[in-house]
């Protein structure tokens, strides 16, 4: 796991190694174990290394035997030994035992098609010196980041945006469409970032610069194609095989490996499979919470302890105070490069920080909900496909009381729900969705409130832009096979999951810890997309097939645990211990004079939260935006 950076000059000027060094210094937290640079008349490449495999050799940038192919690379290729053997048989010679060199020789063998053979997480740039060609690629699910700026003079790229904007040629400017995305959806949609003219290379896409032209292409995407004529037993056995294969492959390392454990289904599955075949050596597991959580029966802390006891892991707990949480907020935004994500980022950081004292690699459960159908809104959408096939609104409303009674007859289903009444309302709203906005499955502020929040001059510059329409055009309309629920899961994978991966990459790399996500092994993802929708859900049971596959490996209380988000009691802290600090961020002179938000509307959100109306996520959107603006646009230093 590393940090990469570089500059390709296409205007005849010599690239600056000194500038690339500054870019790498900015992201030194990603690779504290070494640095390296390469420069020729067109390109300068930089690298910061975190040693995971082959501790002695492996310095980057790395080249082939004659120095005609150079690479700077961030990631892990889990099938590199298999690929190395194949390449040796074809006559390639290796100087190291690294996955980095495997990519070089694979590129020599098949060119840009090398990405199809790579099983793992990666973002890399290859410079083909003879052809004067740059080839960059990002892994299929977007686990590893890649940002770039391109104009008629140069292509600048790095693992984090803060490294890209080191160049004096780039003035950090606000991308106003991203603000609308942020307020409506909590994250930028597609490849845009909060910085004008700085893009993110999309997951499963590659970038090529050759003969004066820069082009991008998609090399992989998810296709929902249920396999016919398979029994439930066959699906369960295949899923168990793929889980074991993916998780075992992610344990390969020359340094200690641990796992994040929330006590939920996904992280518990990783620890269960990861604990097997360790010759009695316990797996190290880590969980984060607060003192208040210890008293809650359904908290992560309580369930993680139960799983750790059951699987006999070496378990560690990190309990955060409100002060620790509040003090880290600005630093979290600096590491994230963009607003948002604080409710997940901050506990994620403290888990990573503590874990780094014991391990260098941490496995986590991102992707399990998206590929196996773990979120409540998937069940809601599943019902739209025919579970409650009422012919009209009148019949449906008449049936509402019967639905509540029906649910009460199935107490095991109720464990997955907050209340019968809330669920019946959910059915009503899903049966009569409000047009295209029903695709916005994690709404933050509604469209009307966004217009009220932002000042008229700002809105005039983004007039007509609607992120929900962009989601519809970009993802929902794309032919990916499957049913309506599959399309909703596809949208989640392309939007929400993308943001979660961004958060965990930044928080782990902030403390030089490699984060691996076995559920996003592409072979496991492709198998999951072949599971029929009716086997991902049974009635109101989400992740049905995954629960069945884990039935003999975990306690029943974990198998049947209802979905619980990973967060801390920030909303309570915003009303009490952190109230003054948060108020100062929202209503300080910088925020007021900026003139982007309507102060009266911000005050309304704040006042309602203080009175007990839950607005934690909305406040996070406003807090994180203001801090981001101070750090990256105003240039205020925070760390």
XYZ file of C-alpha atoms in Angstrom:
639
model
C 0.000 0.000 0.000
C 1.500 3.245 -1.086
C 1.062 6.728 -2.472
C 1.757 7.655 -6.083
C 2.209 10.968 -7.888
C 3.489 12.262 -11.193
C 3.481 14.814 -13.994
C 3.399 14.224 -17.738
C 4.433 17.328 -19.685
C 2.917 17.470 -23.162
C 3.974 21.004 -23.980
C 7.710 20.348 -24.448
C 8.683 21.562 -20.974
C 10.746 19.334 -18.697
C 8.750 17.862 -15.798
C 9.906 18.889 -12.342
C 11.140 16.110 -10.083
C 11.271 18.654 -7.276
C 7.546 19.310 -7.666
C 6.777 15.585 -7.689
C 8.833 15.231 -4.529
C 6.676 17.907 -2.877
C 3.572 16.038 -4.028
C 4.888 12.843 -2.441
C 5.820 14.662 0.764
C 2.200 15.831 1.019
C 1.041 12.200 1.110
C 3.994 10.761 3.046
C 1.500 9.217 5.499
C 0.583 6.738 2.754
C 4.140 5.413 2.585
C 6.539 6.086 5.463
C 8.954 3.264 4.581
C 10.647 4.832 1.576
C 10.421 7.050 -1.485
C 11.591 6.959 -5.078
C 11.527 9.046 -8.255
C 12.010 8.680 -11.996
C 12.413 11.455 -14.563
C 12.919 11.703 -18.291
C 12.255 14.444 -20.829
C 8.451 14.039 -20.620
C 7.485 12.486 -17.321
C 8.351 12.569 -13.634
C 7.058 9.751 -11.431
C 7.032 9.609 -7.640
C 6.290 6.974 -5.045
C 5.921 6.625 -1.273
C 6.117 3.043 0.007
C 4.453 1.125 2.817
C 6.157 -2.274 2.945
C 3.712 -5.183 2.915
C 5.213 -7.828 0.587
C 8.920 -8.337 -0.192
C 10.402 -6.187 2.546
C 13.925 -6.039 1.043
C 13.444 -5.277 -2.656
C 10.526 -3.558 -4.349
C 11.559 0.072 -4.476
C 9.474 2.165 -6.866
C 9.210 3.595 -9.446
C 10.276 0.254 -10.936
C 11.259 -0.669 -14.484
C 11.701 -3.706 -16.691
C 15.168 -5.075 -17.564
C 16.072 -2.433 -20.154
C 14.396 0.555 -18.520
C 11.804 1.059 -21.246
C 8.732 0.382 -19.085
C 8.316 2.239 -15.761
C 5.590 1.957 -13.133
C 4.448 3.710 -9.972
C 1.807 1.615 -8.250
C -0.458 1.569 -5.183
C -2.250 -1.616 -4.127
C -2.045 -5.370 -3.714
C -2.418 -8.067 -6.381
C -3.523 -11.241 -4.625
C -2.870 -13.604 -7.544
C 0.602 -12.239 -8.299
C 2.400 -15.531 -7.550
C 0.202 -17.345 -10.056
C 0.810 -14.640 -12.668
C 4.544 -14.630 -11.918
C 4.758 -18.356 -12.609
C 2.978 -17.929 -15.943
C 5.261 -15.062 -16.953
C 8.407 -16.996 -16.005
C 7.229 -19.808 -18.271
C 6.974 -17.274 -21.088
C 10.602 -16.227 -20.599
C 10.284 -13.095 -18.452
C 13.043 -12.497 -15.891
C 12.343 -11.110 -12.397
C 14.633 -9.156 -10.090
C 12.183 -8.981 -7.140
C 9.390 -10.988 -5.564
C 6.891 -8.129 -5.771
C 3.478 -7.832 -7.366
C 4.719 -4.546 -8.842
C 7.140 -6.312 -11.182
C 4.407 -8.752 -12.186
C 2.340 -5.837 -13.541
C 5.323 -4.582 -15.559
C 5.947 -7.930 -17.284
C 2.234 -8.531 -17.748
C 2.017 -5.176 -19.537
C 4.973 -6.197 -21.704
C 3.098 -9.368 -22.601
C -0.440 -8.111 -23.306
C -0.359 -4.312 -23.088
C -3.405 -2.524 -21.715
C -5.286 -5.812 -21.424
C -3.131 -6.601 -18.374
C -5.889 -5.202 -16.116
C -8.139 -8.179 -16.870
C -5.688 -10.596 -15.213
C -5.216 -8.623 -12.002
C -7.093 -9.804 -8.924
C -6.810 -7.226 -6.209
C -6.937 -3.510 -5.481
C -4.800 -1.130 -7.469
C -4.147 2.264 -8.978
C -1.062 2.525 -11.147
C 0.611 4.489 -13.928
C 2.821 2.837 -16.542
C 5.139 4.907 -18.716
C 6.007 3.168 -21.992
C 9.159 5.048 -22.877
C 9.603 3.731 -26.428
C 6.010 4.466 -27.456
C 5.827 7.697 -25.454
C 2.612 6.373 -23.963
C 1.110 6.675 -20.490
C -1.322 4.029 -19.280
C -3.138 4.323 -15.937
C -5.765 2.051 -14.390
C -7.915 1.772 -11.288
C -9.253 -1.461 -9.791
C -12.724 -2.732 -10.653
C -14.548 -1.533 -7.524
C -12.540 1.625 -6.770
C -10.807 0.454 -3.602
C -7.662 2.433 -4.427
C -7.909 6.124 -5.401
C -6.631 7.948 -8.490
C -7.090 11.682 -9.159
C -5.924 13.735 -12.096
C -5.845 17.172 -13.699
C -5.435 17.515 -17.464
C -5.021 20.486 -19.783
C -3.134 21.340 -22.972
C 0.144 21.554 -21.048
C 0.222 18.613 -18.667
C -1.373 15.665 -16.938
C -0.942 15.707 -13.150
C -2.010 12.703 -11.065
C -1.798 11.401 -7.492
C -3.402 9.146 -4.889
C -4.924 12.129 -3.093
C -6.196 15.499 -4.308
C -4.038 17.407 -1.821
C -0.987 16.189 -3.763
C -2.432 17.264 -7.125
C -3.021 20.840 -5.973
C 0.580 21.219 -4.808
C 1.300 22.417 -8.351
C 1.269 26.208 -8.666
C -0.441 25.750 -12.039
C -3.595 24.594 -10.254
C -5.599 27.075 -8.248
C -8.040 25.226 -5.959
C -11.554 26.250 -6.959
C -14.948 25.058 -5.778
C -16.911 22.769 -8.083
C -20.402 24.085 -7.447
C -22.229 21.055 -8.857
C -20.472 18.942 -6.225
C -22.061 21.121 -3.532
C -25.521 20.186 -4.804
C -24.472 16.511 -4.850
C -23.186 16.864 -1.303
C -26.351 18.413 0.062
C -28.699 16.020 -1.728
C -26.732 12.749 -1.703
C -23.815 13.279 0.754
C -21.121 12.707 -1.911
C -20.128 13.887 -5.422
C -21.756 11.897 -8.226
C -19.658 10.207 -10.901
C -16.054 11.281 -11.489
C -16.353 14.854 -10.291
C -14.728 16.104 -7.099
C -15.200 19.211 -4.988
C -12.307 20.759 -6.902
C -13.045 22.333 -10.272
C -11.154 20.562 -13.113
C -9.849 17.745 -10.892
C -11.381 14.368 -11.673
C -11.411 10.923 -10.159
C -10.728 8.011 -12.493
C -13.827 5.833 -12.207
C -13.619 2.292 -10.782
C -13.066 -0.265 -13.527
C -11.767 2.372 -15.963
C -8.360 3.055 -17.466
C -6.748 6.208 -18.858
C -4.357 6.408 -21.805
C -2.320 9.334 -23.123
C -0.787 8.700 -26.519
C 0.029 10.806 -29.584
C -1.183 13.989 -27.982
C -4.585 12.633 -26.904
C -5.961 11.586 -23.521
C -8.733 8.983 -23.487
C -10.527 6.862 -20.900
C -12.321 3.543 -21.307
C -14.283 1.154 -19.139
C -12.690 -2.301 -18.901
C -15.052 -3.914 -16.324
C -18.544 -3.524 -14.948
C -21.033 -5.545 -12.935
C -23.580 -7.603 -14.840
C -26.556 -9.107 -12.988
C -27.160 -12.440 -14.661
C -28.809 -15.021 -12.378
C -27.705 -18.579 -13.043
C -30.770 -20.761 -13.817
C -31.575 -24.216 -12.489
C -29.541 -24.079 -9.310
C -30.859 -25.132 -5.941
C -30.525 -23.109 -2.767
C -28.085 -25.712 -1.431
C -25.854 -25.322 -4.499
C -25.823 -21.540 -4.132
C -24.927 -21.805 -0.444
C -22.037 -24.199 -1.131
C -20.687 -22.002 -3.914
C -20.964 -18.907 -1.751
C -19.045 -20.611 1.056
C -16.306 -21.519 -1.417
C -16.042 -17.975 -2.786
C -16.020 -16.448 0.702
C -13.238 -18.756 1.841
C -11.262 -18.122 -1.347
C -11.597 -14.321 -1.185
C -10.877 -13.953 2.517
C -7.936 -16.370 2.498
C -6.342 -14.576 -0.456
C -6.564 -11.268 1.427
C -4.518 -12.678 4.320
C -1.326 -12.989 2.225
C 1.243 -10.635 3.744
C 4.784 -10.405 5.104
C 3.516 -8.232 7.991
C 0.878 -8.787 10.730
C -2.789 -8.807 9.636
C -5.859 -8.001 11.731
C -9.550 -7.298 11.177
C -12.100 -4.662 12.042
C -14.939 -6.297 13.998
C -18.256 -4.514 14.494
C -20.213 -7.593 15.518
C -22.263 -7.320 12.332
C -22.644 -10.072 9.766
C -19.957 -8.922 7.316
C -17.028 -8.268 9.635
C -17.916 -11.361 11.678
C -17.832 -13.454 8.495
C -14.343 -12.165 7.684
C -13.070 -13.033 11.149
C -14.755 -16.458 11.045
C -13.187 -17.483 7.731
C -9.944 -15.637 8.458
C -9.485 -17.499 11.760
C -9.461 -20.866 10.014
C -6.141 -22.480 9.130
C -4.072 -20.316 11.506
C -2.760 -23.268 13.562
C -4.316 -21.973 16.750
C -2.962 -18.430 16.359
C -5.772 -16.039 17.267
C -6.768 -13.322 14.833
C -6.428 -9.774 16.115
C -9.716 -7.853 16.008
C -10.589 -4.217 16.698
C -13.786 -2.338 17.506
C -14.608 1.304 18.240
C -17.378 2.823 20.334
C -18.043 5.144 23.258
C -18.632 4.644 26.952
C -22.343 5.234 26.326
C -22.441 2.342 23.853
C -21.344 -0.198 26.435
C -24.788 0.050 28.042
C -26.730 -0.595 24.820
C -27.649 -4.211 24.087
C -27.497 -3.774 20.298
C -24.255 -1.776 20.178
C -21.241 -2.771 18.119
C -19.137 -3.011 21.272
C -21.421 -5.625 22.840
C -21.807 -7.744 19.697
C -18.125 -7.540 18.799
C -17.256 -8.944 22.227
C -19.636 -11.844 21.695
C -18.162 -12.680 18.308
C -14.603 -12.322 19.594
C -15.376 -14.699 22.467
C -17.043 -17.175 20.107
C -14.166 -17.141 17.580
C -11.466 -16.735 20.244
C -9.866 -13.698 18.606
C -7.393 -11.395 20.343
C -9.798 -8.500 20.729
C -9.163 -4.777 21.315
C -11.674 -2.009 22.059
C -11.290 1.720 21.471
C -13.685 3.939 23.426
C -13.860 7.543 22.190
C -14.696 10.606 24.239
C -16.617 13.572 22.792
C -13.451 15.671 23.077
C -11.351 13.245 21.022
C -14.095 13.135 18.433
C -14.438 16.916 18.230
C -10.705 17.617 18.146
C -10.206 15.325 15.152
C -12.960 16.764 12.943
C -10.741 19.280 11.040
C -7.980 16.700 10.587
C -10.516 14.226 9.228
C -11.572 16.706 6.540
C -7.909 17.349 5.618
C -7.286 13.640 5.171
C -10.547 13.133 3.258
C -9.784 15.961 0.781
C -13.536 16.548 0.470
C -16.509 17.290 2.763
C -18.702 14.572 4.258
C -18.101 11.191 5.823
C -17.266 12.402 9.307
C -19.696 10.152 11.165
C -17.942 7.102 9.678
C -14.477 8.562 9.168
C -13.740 9.546 12.745
C -14.393 6.184 14.443
C -12.690 4.551 11.434
C -9.586 6.648 12.041
C -9.338 5.755 15.713
C -9.752 2.044 14.984
C -6.971 2.338 12.405
C -4.732 4.342 14.730
C -5.010 1.783 17.513
C -4.754 -1.186 15.165
C -1.541 0.210 13.634
C 0.222 -0.433 16.953
C -0.424 -4.150 16.448
C -0.798 -4.814 12.711
C 0.055 -3.257 9.338
C -2.908 -4.697 7.407
C -6.556 -4.480 8.498
C -9.423 -6.393 6.847
C -12.861 -4.756 6.874
C -16.375 -5.538 5.661
C -17.175 -2.820 3.106
C -19.229 -4.094 0.188
C -21.119 -6.861 1.967
C -24.365 -4.880 2.140
C -24.132 -3.665 -1.455
C -23.431 -7.025 -3.103
C -25.603 -9.265 -0.902
C -28.514 -6.886 -0.259
C -28.113 -5.784 3.344
C -29.855 -2.433 3.413
C -33.492 -1.959 4.415
C -34.354 -0.086 1.228
C -33.516 -3.207 -0.821
C -36.363 -5.047 0.911
C -38.580 -2.037 0.259
C -37.733 -2.119 -3.459
C -38.062 -5.930 -3.517
C -41.678 -5.573 -2.439
C -42.328 -3.308 -5.391
C -41.513 -6.231 -7.656
C -44.593 -8.161 -6.594
C -44.606 -9.338 -2.994
C -47.623 -7.098 -2.304
C -49.309 -6.919 -5.757
C -52.215 -4.603 -5.062
C -53.923 -3.275 -8.148
C -54.514 0.275 -6.939
C -53.976 2.705 -4.096
C -57.421 2.158 -2.569
C -56.928 -1.606 -2.237
C -53.474 -1.073 -0.843
C -54.651 1.315 1.883
C -57.424 -1.104 2.850
C -54.789 -3.809 3.210
C -52.559 -1.697 5.443
C -54.060 -2.979 8.722
C -53.833 -6.539 7.459
C -50.179 -5.995 6.600
C -49.422 -4.867 10.152
C -51.229 -7.919 11.543
C -49.394 -10.178 9.086
C -46.028 -8.828 10.204
C -46.935 -9.374 13.865
C -47.324 -13.096 13.146
C -43.652 -13.300 12.176
C -41.612 -12.107 15.177
C -38.319 -13.231 13.635
C -38.866 -10.694 10.855
C -39.508 -7.944 13.362
C -35.925 -8.288 14.598
C -34.891 -6.679 11.325
C -37.228 -3.709 11.670
C -37.469 -0.710 13.952
C -41.249 -0.963 14.291
C -44.325 -2.303 12.534
C -45.715 1.186 12.050
C -42.539 2.518 10.452
C -42.484 -0.468 8.138
C -46.077 -0.043 7.021
C -45.343 3.596 6.197
C -42.293 2.434 4.251
C -44.480 0.137 2.160
C -46.903 2.952 1.422
C -44.164 5.329 0.321
C -42.434 2.737 -1.832
C -45.649 1.597 -3.515
C -46.292 5.111 -4.736
C -42.782 6.517 -5.327
C -42.553 10.207 -6.148
C -41.176 9.870 -9.645
C -37.485 9.743 -10.300
C -36.596 11.023 -6.820
C -37.357 7.545 -5.460
C -33.941 6.567 -6.821
C -32.313 8.784 -4.219
C -32.173 6.078 -1.596
C -30.051 7.972 0.891
C -31.477 11.469 0.725
C -29.874 14.179 2.797
C -31.625 17.528 2.243
C -34.602 17.393 -0.101
C -34.542 19.492 -3.265
C -36.754 22.249 -1.842
C -34.581 22.642 1.256
C -31.389 22.785 -0.832
C -32.831 25.708 -2.777
C -33.683 27.415 0.503
C -30.263 26.705 2.017
C -28.218 28.197 -0.813
C -28.105 31.837 -1.758
C -29.658 32.901 -5.055
C -26.381 33.944 -6.713
C -24.886 30.514 -6.036
C -27.970 28.710 -7.339
C -27.970 30.757 -10.516
C -24.595 29.262 -11.455
C -25.857 25.665 -11.106
C -29.293 26.331 -12.544
C -30.914 23.205 -13.961
C -28.478 20.741 -12.392
C -30.083 17.793 -10.578
C -27.910 14.966 -9.179
C -30.857 12.561 -9.140
C -31.238 12.981 -12.895
C -27.513 12.342 -13.255
C -27.826 9.138 -11.218
C -30.733 8.061 -13.402
C -28.951 8.800 -16.677
C -25.578 7.442 -15.643
C -26.514 4.326 -13.693
C -30.208 3.411 -13.708
C -30.599 3.506 -17.493
C -27.470 1.454 -18.077
C -28.136 -2.103 -19.221
C -26.647 -4.209 -16.439
C -29.206 -7.010 -16.520
C -31.228 -8.155 -13.536
C -34.388 -6.812 -11.955
C -35.351 -3.463 -10.450
C -33.709 -4.286 -7.108
C -30.498 -5.180 -8.944
C -30.519 -1.705 -10.465
C -30.851 -0.142 -7.020
C -27.916 -2.218 -5.776
C -25.961 -1.164 -8.866
C -26.596 2.501 -8.048
C -25.393 1.898 -4.486
C -22.194 0.240 -5.692
C -21.478 3.125 -8.061
C -22.257 5.900 -5.565
C -22.545 5.094 -1.875
C -19.960 2.282 -1.796
C -17.549 4.452 -3.758
C -17.743 7.068 -1.007
C -17.363 4.541 1.826
C -14.214 3.146 0.186
C -12.871 6.678 -0.122
C -13.376 7.227 3.607
C -11.723 4.025 4.778
C -8.778 4.390 2.431
C -8.056 7.872 3.784
C -8.519 7.049 7.453
C -6.351 3.929 7.315
C -3.641 5.527 5.204
C -3.617 8.516 7.570
C -1.825 6.191 10.007
C 0.007 4.134 7.327
C -2.291 1.120 7.647
C -3.335 -0.973 4.660
C -7.093 -1.608 4.472
C -8.262 -4.702 2.564
C -11.872 -5.472 1.654
C -12.429 -9.181 0.887
C -16.123 -8.743 -0.004
C -15.016 -6.690 -3.001
C -12.845 -9.398 -4.489
C -14.157 -9.194 -8.039
C -14.728 -12.947 -8.333
C -16.919 -12.876 -5.230
C -18.750 -9.811 -6.588
C -19.373 -11.533 -9.929
C -20.699 -14.607 -8.138
C -22.969 -12.463 -5.936
C -24.410 -10.793 -9.037
C -25.414 -14.235 -10.323
C -27.584 -14.952 -7.257
C -31.311 -14.517 -8.056
C -32.992 -11.661 -6.257
C -35.388 -14.012 -4.485
C -32.421 -15.762 -2.846
C -30.857 -12.559 -1.640
C -34.154 -11.793 0.114
C -36.678 -14.120 1.711
C -39.771 -12.213 2.742
C -38.371 -9.471 4.933
C -35.018 -11.170 5.525
C -32.110 -9.365 3.872
C -28.849 -11.135 2.967
C -30.733 -14.400 3.145
C -28.171 -16.527 1.312
C -25.234 -15.026 3.208
C -26.973 -15.742 6.518
C -27.508 -19.347 5.478
C -23.878 -19.711 4.363
C -22.660 -18.522 7.777
C -25.184 -20.395 9.920
C -22.642 -22.894 11.289
C -19.788 -20.417 11.691
C -21.350 -17.703 13.871
C -23.735 -17.456 16.837
C -27.403 -17.312 15.877
C -27.780 -13.902 17.548
C -25.220 -12.502 15.084
C -26.816 -14.254 12.101
C -30.175 -12.699 13.026
C -28.920 -9.302 14.201
C -30.721 -6.384 12.618
C -28.755 -3.893 10.546
C -26.944 -1.297 12.674
C -24.865 1.524 11.222
C -21.278 2.135 12.329
C -21.349 5.493 14.117
C -21.015 7.270 17.431
C -23.547 9.383 19.407
C -22.467 12.540 17.557
C -25.989 13.926 17.511
C -26.104 13.896 21.311
C -22.605 15.397 21.516
C -23.647 18.208 19.127
C -26.335 19.151 21.662
C -24.046 18.946 24.671
C -20.267 18.525 24.900
C -19.447 19.779 21.371
C -22.245 22.323 21.040
C -20.104 25.460 21.329
C -17.388 24.185 18.971
C -19.855 23.183 16.270
C -21.779 26.430 16.582
C -18.585 28.406 16.039
C -17.819 26.491 12.849
C -21.308 27.058 11.432
C -21.776 30.668 12.488
C -18.234 32.035 12.728
C -17.240 35.082 10.707
C -15.673 33.000 7.910
C -18.885 31.063 7.295
C -21.111 34.143 7.531
C -18.970 36.263 5.196
C -18.651 33.501 2.634
C -22.199 34.094 1.486
C -22.868 30.624 0.119
C -25.534 29.557 2.607
C -28.662 31.289 3.836
C -27.903 31.846 7.515
C -31.564 31.701 8.549
C -31.953 28.211 7.085
C -28.737 26.964 8.696
C -29.973 28.412 11.987
C -33.255 26.561 11.542
C -31.478 23.213 11.082
C -29.324 23.930 14.128
C -32.247 24.996 16.342
C -34.341 21.973 15.401
C -31.467 19.643 16.237
C -31.022 21.320 19.624
C -34.717 20.741 20.294
C -34.360 17.003 19.651
C -35.162 16.669 15.940
C -32.426 14.435 14.540
C -30.316 16.404 12.032
C -26.855 14.931 12.666
C -26.211 14.005 9.024
C -27.447 17.367 7.793
C -25.237 19.198 10.270
C -22.288 17.078 9.210
C -22.841 18.195 5.626
C -22.715 21.845 6.663
C -19.854 21.496 9.157
C -17.630 19.494 6.841
C -18.218 21.854 3.918
C -17.225 24.899 5.950
C -14.074 23.216 7.276
C -13.179 21.962 3.793
C -13.510 25.476 2.411
C -11.297 26.888 5.154
C -8.609 24.256 4.630
C -8.438 23.937 0.854
C -9.843 27.163 -0.599
C -8.963 29.703 2.114
C -5.694 27.879 2.746
C -6.091 27.705 6.508
C -3.650 25.149 7.962
C -5.101 22.589 10.388
C -2.405 19.940 10.889
